[in-house]
Short mmCIF file of the N, C-alpha and C atoms (twelve columns), coordinates in Angstrom:
data_MODEL
# 
_entry.id   MODEL 
# 
loop_
_atom_site.group_PDB 
_atom_site.id 
_atom_site.type_symbol 
_atom_site.label_atom_id 
_atom_site.label_alt_id 
_atom_site.label_comp_id 
_atom_site.label_asym_id 
_atom_site.label_seq_id 
_atom_site.Cartn_x 
_atom_site.Cartn_y 
_atom_site.Cartn_z 
_atom_site.pdbx_PDB_model_num 
ATOM 1   N N  . MET A 1   78.800  119.063 11.965 1 
ATOM 2   C CA . MET A 1   79.721  118.294 12.157 1 
ATOM 3   C C  . MET A 1   79.778  117.379 11.119 1 
ATOM 4   N N  . LYS A 2   80.874  117.402 10.225 1 
ATOM 5   C CA . LYS A 2   81.028  116.343 9.245  1 
ATOM 6   C C  . LYS A 2   81.913  115.522 9.532  1 
ATOM 7   N N  . LEU A 3   81.240  114.034 9.317  1 
ATOM 8   C CA . LEU A 3   81.987  112.883 9.703  1 
ATOM 9   C C  . LEU A 3   83.235  112.363 9.004  1 
ATOM 10  N N  . PRO A 4   84.002  112.049 9.428  1 
ATOM 11  C CA . PRO A 4   85.191  111.586 8.990  1 
ATOM 12  C C  . PRO A 4   85.231  110.203 8.405  1 
ATOM 13  N N  . ILE A 5   84.660  110.171 7.305  1 
ATOM 14  C CA . ILE A 5   84.423  109.010 6.224  1 
ATOM 15  C C  . ILE A 5   85.639  108.082 6.190  1 
ATOM 16  N N  . ALA A 6   86.491  108.812 5.687  1 
ATOM 17  C CA . ALA A 6   87.949  108.014 5.507  1 
ATOM 18  C C  . ALA A 6   88.265  107.176 6.614  1 
ATOM 19  N N  . GLY A 7   88.263  107.749 7.863  1 
ATOM 20  C CA . GLY A 7   89.026  107.032 9.173  1 
ATOM 21  C C  . GLY A 7   87.847  105.601 9.219  1 
ATOM 22  N N  . PHE A 8   86.692  106.101 9.200  1 
ATOM 23  C CA . PHE A 8   85.471  105.017 9.470  1 
ATOM 24  C C  . PHE A 8   85.880  103.723 8.348  1 
ATOM 25  N N  . ALA A 9   86.026  104.678 7.068  1 
ATOM 26  C CA . ALA A 9   86.135  103.409 5.807  1 
ATOM 27  C C  . ALA A 9   87.531  102.311 6.529  1 
ATOM 28  N N  . THR A 10  88.852  103.309 6.700  1 
ATOM 29  C CA . THR A 10  89.403  102.497 6.951  1 
ATOM 30  C C  . THR A 10  89.398  101.568 7.750  1 
ATOM 31  N N  . ALA A 11  88.948  101.886 9.320  1 
ATOM 32  C CA . ALA A 11  88.848  100.860 9.962  1 
ATOM 33  C C  . ALA A 11  87.708  99.982  9.942  1 
ATOM 34  N N  . ALA A 12  86.580  99.966  9.103  1 
ATOM 35  C CA . ALA A 12  85.767  98.928  8.533  1 
ATOM 36  C C  . ALA A 12  86.925  97.926  7.683  1 
ATOM 37  N N  . ALA A 13  87.302  98.695  6.708  1 
ATOM 38  C CA . ALA A 13  88.002  97.507  5.984  1 
ATOM 39  C C  . ALA A 13  89.081  96.658  6.505  1 
ATOM 40  N N  . LEU A 14  89.885  97.769  7.567  1 
ATOM 41  C CA . LEU A 14  90.639  97.029  8.648  1 
ATOM 42  C C  . LEU A 14  90.094  95.570  9.427  1 
ATOM 43  N N  . PHE A 15  88.814  95.820  9.751  1 
ATOM 44  C CA . PHE A 15  88.057  95.020  10.655 1 
ATOM 45  C C  . PHE A 15  87.924  93.699  9.900  1 
ATOM 46  N N  . VAL A 16  87.428  94.091  8.648  1 
ATOM 47  C CA . VAL A 16  86.836  92.707  7.800  1 
ATOM 48  C C  . VAL A 16  88.469  91.952  7.370  1 
ATOM 49  N N  . VAL A 17  89.215  92.715  7.056  1 
ATOM 50  C CA . VAL A 17  90.473  92.059  6.613  1 
ATOM 51  C C  . VAL A 17  91.050  91.217  8.034  1 
ATOM 52  N N  . ASP A 18  91.037  91.961  8.886  1 
ATOM 53  C CA . ASP A 18  91.509  90.756  10.500 1 
ATOM 54  C C  . ASP A 18  90.751  89.644  10.725 1 
ATOM 55  N N  . GLN A 19  89.288  89.818  10.343 1 
ATOM 56  C CA . GLN A 19  88.367  88.754  10.506 1 
ATOM 57  C C  . GLN A 19  88.410  87.942  9.680  1 
ATOM 58  N N  . ALA A 20  88.576  88.383  8.518  1 
ATOM 59  C CA . ALA A 20  88.948  87.350  7.432  1 
ATOM 60  C C  . ALA A 20  90.093  86.386  7.574  1 
ATOM 61  N N  . ALA A 21  91.141  87.034  8.014  1 
ATOM 62  C CA . ALA A 21  92.576  86.107  8.311  1 
ATOM 63  C C  . ALA A 21  92.464  85.406  9.218  1 
ATOM 64  N N  . LYS A 22  91.598  85.455  10.247 1 
ATOM 65  C CA . LYS A 22  91.369  84.707  11.530 1 
ATOM 66  C C  . LYS A 22  90.491  83.589  10.984 1 
ATOM 67  N N  . TYR A 23  89.357  84.047  10.310 1 
ATOM 68  C CA . TYR A 23  88.687  83.054  9.983  1 
ATOM 69  C C  . TYR A 23  89.266  81.983  9.031  1 
ATOM 70  N N  . GLY A 24  90.615  82.183  8.249  1 
ATOM 71  C CA . GLY A 24  91.039  81.567  7.150  1 
ATOM 72  C C  . GLY A 24  92.109  80.655  8.038  1 
ATOM 73  N N  . ILE A 25  92.840  81.006  9.341  1 
ATOM 74  C CA . ILE A 25  93.506  80.519  10.217 1 
ATOM 75  C C  . ILE A 25  92.798  79.303  11.027 1 
ATOM 76  N N  . THR A 26  92.002  79.957  11.631 1 
ATOM 77  C CA . THR A 26  90.980  78.988  12.574 1 
ATOM 78  C C  . THR A 26  90.243  78.066  11.585 1 
ATOM 79  N N  . ASP A 27  89.460  78.483  10.727 1 
ATOM 80  C CA . ASP A 27  88.517  77.576  10.399 1 
ATOM 81  C C  . ASP A 27  88.672  76.963  8.982  1 
ATOM 82  N N  . VAL A 28  89.440  77.544  7.877  1 
ATOM 83  C CA . VAL A 28  89.693  77.141  6.532  1 
ATOM 84  C C  . VAL A 28  91.087  76.151  7.138  1 
ATOM 85  N N  . LEU A 29  92.531  76.722  7.677  1 
ATOM 86  C CA . LEU A 29  93.475  75.745  7.805  1 
ATOM 87  C C  . LEU A 29  93.242  74.483  8.842  1 
ATOM 88  N N  . LYS A 30  92.327  75.142  9.745  1 
ATOM 89  C CA . LYS A 30  91.904  74.386  10.957 1 
ATOM 90  C C  . LYS A 30  92.876  74.261  12.085 1 
ATOM 91  N N  . LEU A 31  93.649  75.829  12.007 1 
ATOM 92  C CA . LEU A 31  94.701  76.119  13.018 1 
ATOM 93  C C  . LEU A 31  94.334  76.632  14.785 1 
ATOM 94  N N  . ASN A 32  93.896  75.829  15.075 1 
ATOM 95  C CA . ASN A 32  92.924  76.330  16.938 1 
ATOM 96  C C  . ASN A 32  93.548  76.115  17.854 1 
ATOM 97  N N  . PHE A 33  94.741  74.964  17.714 1 
ATOM 98  C CA . PHE A 33  95.648  74.585  19.268 1 
ATOM 99  C C  . PHE A 33  96.832  74.623  18.783 1 
ATOM 100 N N  . LEU A 34  97.862  74.806  19.378 1 
ATOM 101 C CA . LEU A 34  99.160  74.760  19.694 1 
ATOM 102 C C  . LEU A 34  100.088 73.702  19.143 1 
ATOM 103 N N  . SER A 35  99.232  72.787  19.170 1 
ATOM 104 C CA . SER A 35  99.516  71.556  18.746 1 
ATOM 105 C C  . SER A 35  99.728  71.297  17.305 1 
ATOM 106 N N  . ASP A 36  98.566  71.879  16.431 1 
ATOM 107 C CA . ASP A 36  98.406  72.029  15.228 1 
ATOM 108 C C  . ASP A 36  99.566  72.794  14.654 1 
ATOM 109 N N  . ALA A 37  99.758  72.253  13.281 1 
ATOM 110 C CA . ALA A 37  100.730 73.025  12.152 1 
ATOM 111 C C  . ALA A 37  100.100 72.805  10.551 1 
ATOM 112 N N  . TYR A 38  100.342 73.736  10.049 1 
ATOM 113 C CA . TYR A 38  100.194 73.692  8.681  1 
ATOM 114 C C  . TYR A 38  101.536 73.968  7.956  1 
ATOM 115 N N  . TYR A 39  101.912 72.869  7.458  1 
ATOM 116 C CA . TYR A 39  103.265 72.888  6.990  1 
ATOM 117 C C  . TYR A 39  103.226 73.946  5.189  1 
ATOM 118 N N  . VAL A 40  103.920 74.901  5.141  1 
ATOM 119 C CA . VAL A 40  103.700 75.148  3.760  1 
ATOM 120 C C  . VAL A 40  105.054 75.051  2.939  1 
ATOM 121 N N  . THR A 41  106.309 74.705  3.534  1 
ATOM 122 C CA . THR A 41  107.311 73.992  3.185  1 
ATOM 123 C C  . THR A 41  108.052 73.133  4.163  1 
ATOM 124 N N  . SER A 42  109.310 72.919  3.598  1 
ATOM 125 C CA . SER A 42  110.103 72.073  4.380  1 
ATOM 126 C C  . SER A 42  110.690 72.641  5.869  1 
ATOM 127 N N  . PHE A 43  110.512 73.779  5.398  1 
ATOM 128 C CA . PHE A 43  111.444 75.048  6.345  1 
ATOM 129 C C  . PHE A 43  110.319 75.926  6.935  1 
ATOM 130 N N  . PHE A 44  109.464 75.945  6.426  1 
ATOM 131 C CA . PHE A 44  108.360 76.839  7.005  1 
ATOM 132 C C  . PHE A 44  107.019 76.500  6.859  1 
ATOM 133 N N  . ASN A 45  106.473 76.510  8.588  1 
ATOM 134 C CA . ASN A 45  104.896 76.214  9.103  1 
ATOM 135 C C  . ASN A 45  104.406 77.108  9.806  1 
ATOM 136 N N  . LEU A 46  102.880 77.180  9.652  1 
ATOM 137 C CA . LEU A 46  102.027 78.406  10.360 1 
ATOM 138 C C  . LEU A 46  101.954 77.454  11.775 1 
ATOM 139 N N  . ARG A 47  101.608 78.301  12.875 1 
ATOM 140 C CA . ARG A 47  101.366 77.367  13.853 1 
ATOM 141 C C  . ARG A 47  100.138 78.482  15.016 1 
ATOM 142 N N  . PHE A 48  99.340  77.848  15.492 1 
ATOM 143 C CA . PHE A 48  98.489  78.957  16.395 1 
ATOM 144 C C  . PHE A 48  98.824  78.995  17.528 1 
ATOM 145 N N  . VAL A 49  99.236  80.479  17.917 1 
ATOM 146 C CA . VAL A 49  99.547  80.570  19.468 1 
ATOM 147 C C  . VAL A 49  98.467  81.596  19.945 1 
ATOM 148 N N  . ALA A 50  98.103  81.664  21.203 1 
ATOM 149 C CA . ALA A 50  96.925  82.521  21.449 1 
ATOM 150 C C  . ALA A 50  97.701  83.173  22.251 1 
ATOM 151 N N  . ASN A 51  97.635  84.709  22.290 1 
ATOM 152 C CA . ASN A 51  97.962  85.986  22.823 1 
ATOM 153 C C  . ASN A 51  97.030  86.037  24.145 1 
ATOM 154 N N  . GLN A 52  97.477  85.934  24.954 1 
ATOM 155 C CA . GLN A 52  96.230  86.187  26.536 1 
ATOM 156 C C  . GLN A 52  96.672  87.417  27.188 1 
ATOM 157 N N  . GLY A 53  97.160  88.470  26.508 1 
ATOM 158 C CA . GLY A 53  97.446  89.513  26.735 1 
ATOM 159 C C  . GLY A 53  97.383  90.763  25.959 1 
ATOM 160 N N  . VAL A 54  97.819  91.607  26.121 1 
ATOM 161 C CA . VAL A 54  98.369  92.674  25.081 1 
ATOM 162 C C  . VAL A 54  99.526  92.603  23.888 1 
ATOM 163 N N  . SER A 55  99.605  93.574  23.267 1 
ATOM 164 C CA . SER A 55  100.737 93.418  22.637 1 
ATOM 165 C C  . SER A 55  102.200 92.408  23.080 1 
ATOM 166 N N  . LEU A 56  102.981 91.463  22.216 1 
ATOM 167 C CA . LEU A 56  104.010 91.168  22.868 1 
ATOM 168 C C  . LEU A 56  103.483 90.158  24.048 1 
ATOM 169 N N  . GLY A 57  102.560 89.788  24.402 1 
ATOM 170 C CA . GLY A 57  102.258 89.159  25.729 1 
ATOM 171 C C  . GLY A 57  102.124 89.951  27.093 1 
ATOM 172 N N  . LEU A 58  102.519 90.907  26.989 1 
ATOM 173 C CA . LEU A 58  102.255 91.718  28.052 1 
ATOM 174 C C  . LEU A 58  100.997 91.862  28.801 1 
ATOM 175 N N  . LEU A 59  100.845 92.329  29.999 1 
ATOM 176 C CA . LEU A 59  99.999  92.025  30.839 1 
ATOM 177 C C  . LEU A 59  99.049  90.837  30.859 1 
ATOM 178 N N  . HIS A 60  99.570  90.103  30.818 1 
ATOM 179 C CA . HIS A 60  99.036  88.465  30.616 1 
ATOM 180 C C  . HIS A 60  97.545  88.597  31.452 1 
ATOM 181 N N  . ALA A 61  97.081  87.893  31.009 1 
ATOM 182 C CA . ALA A 61  95.628  87.875  31.651 1 
ATOM 183 C C  . ALA A 61  95.265  86.239  32.030 1 
ATOM 184 N N  . ASP A 62  95.607  85.728  33.009 1 
ATOM 185 C CA . ASP A 62  95.167  84.697  33.350 1 
ATOM 186 C C  . ASP A 62  93.515  84.309  34.130 1 
ATOM 187 N N  . THR A 63  93.284  85.345  34.624 1 
ATOM 188 C CA . THR A 63  91.965  85.274  35.322 1 
ATOM 189 C C  . THR A 63  91.027  85.852  34.483 1 
ATOM 190 N N  . ALA A 64  89.792  85.570  34.874 1 
ATOM 191 C CA . ALA A 64  88.389  86.571  34.406 1 
ATOM 192 C C  . ALA A 64  88.644  87.723  34.502 1 
ATOM 193 N N  . THR A 65  89.144  88.086  35.755 1 
ATOM 194 C CA . THR A 65  89.147  89.340  36.114 1 
ATOM 195 C C  . THR A 65  89.842  90.241  35.336 1 
ATOM 196 N N  . MET A 66  91.254  89.422  35.165 1 
ATOM 197 C CA . MET A 66  92.400  90.519  34.489 1 
ATOM 198 C C  . MET A 66  91.801  90.601  32.949 1 
ATOM 199 N N  . ARG A 67  91.357  89.439  32.606 1 
ATOM 200 C CA . ARG A 67  90.511  89.569  30.897 1 
ATOM 201 C C  . ARG A 67  89.488  90.832  30.678 1 
ATOM 202 N N  . TRP A 68  88.987  90.703  31.675 1 
ATOM 203 C CA . TRP A 68  87.874  91.929  31.617 1 
ATOM 204 C C  . TRP A 68  88.566  93.404  32.076 1 
ATOM 205 N N  . LEU A 69  89.723  93.351  32.908 1 
ATOM 206 C CA . LEU A 69  89.850  94.662  32.956 1 
ATOM 207 C C  . LEU A 69  90.859  95.198  31.765 1 
ATOM 208 N N  . LEU A 70  91.346  94.313  30.913 1 
ATOM 209 C CA . LEU A 70  92.174  94.294  30.010 1 
ATOM 210 C C  . LEU A 70  90.948  94.904  28.519 1 
ATOM 211 N N  . VAL A 71  89.761  94.137  28.552 1 
ATOM 212 C CA . VAL A 71  89.049  94.592  27.577 1 
ATOM 213 C C  . VAL A 71  88.329  96.003  28.003 1 
ATOM 214 N N  . ALA A 72  88.070  96.537  29.200 1 
ATOM 215 C CA . ALA A 72  87.789  97.705  30.002 1 
ATOM 216 C C  . ALA A 72  88.675  98.329  29.258 1 
ATOM 217 N N  . MET A 73  90.267  98.212  29.581 1 
ATOM 218 C CA . MET A 73  91.518  99.363  28.973 1 
ATOM 219 C C  . MET A 73  91.283  100.030 27.947 1 
ATOM 220 N N  . THR A 74  91.170  98.327  27.120 1 
ATOM 221 C CA . THR A 74  91.701  98.799  25.583 1 
ATOM 222 C C  . THR A 74  89.945  99.260  24.918 1 
ATOM 223 N N  . GLY A 75  88.719  99.329  25.654 1 
ATOM 224 C CA . GLY A 75  87.434  99.837  25.205 1 
ATOM 225 C C  . GLY A 75  87.715  101.434 25.463 1 
ATOM 226 N N  . ALA A 76  88.683  101.571 26.419 1 
ATOM 227 C CA . ALA A 76  88.712  102.992 27.107 1 
ATOM 228 C C  . ALA A 76  89.265  103.956 25.639 1 
ATOM 229 N N  . ILE A 77  90.421  102.790 25.463 1 
ATOM 230 C CA . ILE A 77  91.332  103.246 24.665 1 
ATOM 231 C C  . ILE A 77  90.675  103.633 23.271 1 
ATOM 232 N N  . ALA A 78  89.975  102.736 22.905 1 
ATOM 233 C CA . ALA A 78  89.116  103.082 21.533 1 
ATOM 234 C C  . ALA A 78  88.090  104.103 21.688 1 
ATOM 235 N N  . LEU A 79  87.485  103.963 22.521 1 
ATOM 236 C CA . LEU A 79  86.451  105.480 22.951 1 
ATOM 237 C C  . LEU A 79  87.476  106.604 22.753 1 
ATOM 238 N N  . GLY A 80  88.421  106.722 23.322 1 
ATOM 239 C CA . GLY A 80  89.908  107.694 22.809 1 
ATOM 240 C C  . GLY A 80  89.875  108.111 21.630 1 
ATOM 241 N N  . VAL A 81  90.031  106.948 20.924 1 
ATOM 242 C CA . VAL A 81  90.706  107.291 19.549 1 
ATOM 243 C C  . VAL A 81  89.437  107.546 18.858 1 
ATOM 244 N N  . LEU A 82  88.361  107.131 18.950 1 
ATOM 245 C CA . LEU A 82  87.189  107.757 18.215 1 
ATOM 246 C C  . LEU A 82  86.920  109.017 18.538 1 
ATOM 247 N N  . VAL A 83  86.748  109.541 19.693 1 
ATOM 248 C CA . VAL A 83  86.808  110.947 19.708 1 
ATOM 249 C C  . VAL A 83  87.691  112.044 19.070 1 
ATOM 250 N N  . TRP A 84  88.789  111.369 19.076 1 
ATOM 251 C CA . TRP A 84  89.976  111.729 18.174 1 
ATOM 252 C C  . TRP A 84  89.718  111.763 17.058 1 
ATOM 253 N N  . LEU A 85  89.383  110.766 16.535 1 
ATOM 254 C CA . LEU A 85  88.698  110.504 14.962 1 
ATOM 255 C C  . LEU A 85  87.820  111.488 14.627 1 
ATOM 256 N N  . LEU A 86  86.878  111.749 15.535 1 
ATOM 257 C CA . LEU A 86  85.770  113.192 15.050 1 
ATOM 258 C C  . LEU A 86  86.097  114.252 15.495 1 
ATOM 259 N N  . ARG A 87  87.394  114.572 15.790 1 
ATOM 260 C CA . ARG A 87  87.858  115.923 15.802 1 
ATOM 261 C C  . ARG A 87  88.728  115.967 14.587 1 
ATOM 262 N N  . GLU A 88  89.473  114.934 14.459 1 
ATOM 263 C CA . GLU A 88  90.869  114.938 13.642 1 
ATOM 264 C C  . GLU A 88  90.116  116.066 12.028 1 
ATOM 265 N N  . LYS A 89  91.141  116.608 11.345 1 
ATOM 266 C CA . LYS A 89  90.589  117.817 10.258 1 
ATOM 267 C C  . LYS A 89  91.329  116.548 9.143  1 
ATOM 268 N N  . ASN A 90  92.927  116.443 9.771  1 
ATOM 269 C CA . ASN A 90  93.603  116.109 8.548  1 
ATOM 270 C C  . ASN A 90  93.305  114.501 7.726  1 
ATOM 271 N N  . ARG A 91  93.203  114.371 6.712  1 
ATOM 272 C CA . ARG A 91  92.667  113.122 6.154  1 
ATOM 273 C C  . ARG A 91  93.356  112.156 6.473  1 
ATOM 274 N N  . ALA A 92  94.786  111.810 6.136  1 
ATOM 275 C CA . ALA A 92  95.576  111.120 6.382  1 
ATOM 276 C C  . ALA A 92  95.846  110.780 8.015  1 
ATOM 277 N N  . ASP A 93  95.406  111.717 9.186  1 
ATOM 278 C CA . ASP A 93  95.484  111.570 10.553 1 
ATOM 279 C C  . ASP A 93  94.342  110.767 10.576 1 
ATOM 280 N N  . GLN A 94  92.718  110.955 9.858  1 
ATOM 281 C CA . GLN A 94  91.763  110.096 10.415 1 
ATOM 282 C C  . GLN A 94  91.965  108.534 9.741  1 
ATOM 283 N N  . MET A 95  92.773  108.227 8.540  1 
ATOM 284 C CA . MET A 95  92.956  107.015 8.181  1 
ATOM 285 C C  . MET A 95  93.834  106.201 9.277  1 
ATOM 286 N N  . ALA A 96  94.739  107.075 9.465  1 
ATOM 287 C CA . ALA A 96  95.961  106.345 10.641 1 
ATOM 288 C C  . ALA A 96  95.099  106.169 11.866 1 
ATOM 289 N N  . LEU A 97  94.417  107.003 12.182 1 
ATOM 290 C CA . LEU A 97  93.232  106.390 13.410 1 
ATOM 291 C C  . LEU A 97  92.449  105.477 13.290 1 
ATOM 292 N N  . GLY A 98  92.129  105.385 11.902 1 
ATOM 293 C CA . GLY A 98  91.041  103.988 11.383 1 
ATOM 294 C C  . GLY A 98  91.592  102.889 11.594 1 
ATOM 295 N N  . LEU A 99  92.888  103.113 11.314 1 
ATOM 296 C CA . LEU A 99  93.792  101.537 11.351 1 
ATOM 297 C C  . LEU A 99  94.159  101.305 13.097 1 
ATOM 298 N N  . VAL A 100 94.102  102.297 13.775 1 
ATOM 299 C CA . VAL A 100 94.158  102.124 15.479 1 
ATOM 300 C C  . VAL A 100 92.845  101.336 15.857 1 
ATOM 301 N N  . LEU A 101 91.690  102.051 15.060 1 
ATOM 302 C CA . LEU A 101 90.167  102.052 15.605 1 
ATOM 303 C C  . LEU A 101 89.898  100.398 15.063 1 
ATOM 304 N N  . GLY A 102 90.082  100.141 14.164 1 
ATOM 305 C CA . GLY A 102 89.745  98.609  13.181 1 
ATOM 306 C C  . GLY A 102 90.654  97.871  13.733 1 
ATOM 307 N N  . GLY A 103 92.036  98.013  14.224 1 
ATOM 308 C CA . GLY A 103 92.475  96.928  15.084 1 
ATOM 309 C C  . GLY A 103 92.248  96.500  16.134 1 
ATOM 310 N N  . ARG A 104 91.793  97.426  17.259 1 
ATOM 311 C CA . ARG A 104 91.176  97.291  18.229 1 
ATOM 312 C C  . ARG A 104 89.917  96.643  18.055 1 
ATOM 313 N N  . CYS A 105 88.760  96.771  17.292 1 
ATOM 314 C CA . CYS A 105 87.708  96.102  17.172 1 
ATOM 315 C C  . CYS A 105 87.765  94.912  16.665 1 
ATOM 316 N N  . GLY A 106 88.809  94.653  15.945 1 
ATOM 317 C CA . GLY A 106 89.000  93.318  15.489 1 
ATOM 318 C C  . GLY A 106 89.855  92.694  16.209 1 
ATOM 319 N N  . GLN A 107 90.411  93.059  17.552 1 
ATOM 320 C CA . GLN A 107 91.142  92.107  18.446 1 
ATOM 321 C C  . GLN A 107 90.723  90.888  18.841 1 
ATOM 322 N N  . TYR A 108 89.334  91.102  19.145 1 
ATOM 323 C CA . TYR A 108 88.808  89.718  19.772 1 
ATOM 324 C C  . TYR A 108 87.531  88.949  18.544 1 
ATOM 325 N N  . ARG A 109 87.773  87.805  18.812 1 
ATOM 326 C CA . ARG A 109 87.007  87.027  18.183 1 
ATOM 327 C C  . ARG A 109 86.503  85.758  18.537 1 
# 
């Protein structure tokens, strides 16, 4: 079985970029709380907002149980994408699946 190197490389690259962006926002710019803002210009600023759910704040996780259910759900999805990636023959599709997998792996910091 030939490993989909392009997919794994894409996933790894996206993971590194994702973590670097999070590091830049939370550690370099010191935006860790909603009250913090980094003013770029008089009409544009960056503000930290934590997403406690999935995309667009859906399935909001207020409790520890809900958070763990979301982790389990996204972990199952990532496992499914990984299996799909391992079976995929098309290089472009491997890279697309790598983007999904890298985004999932970089979700939590």
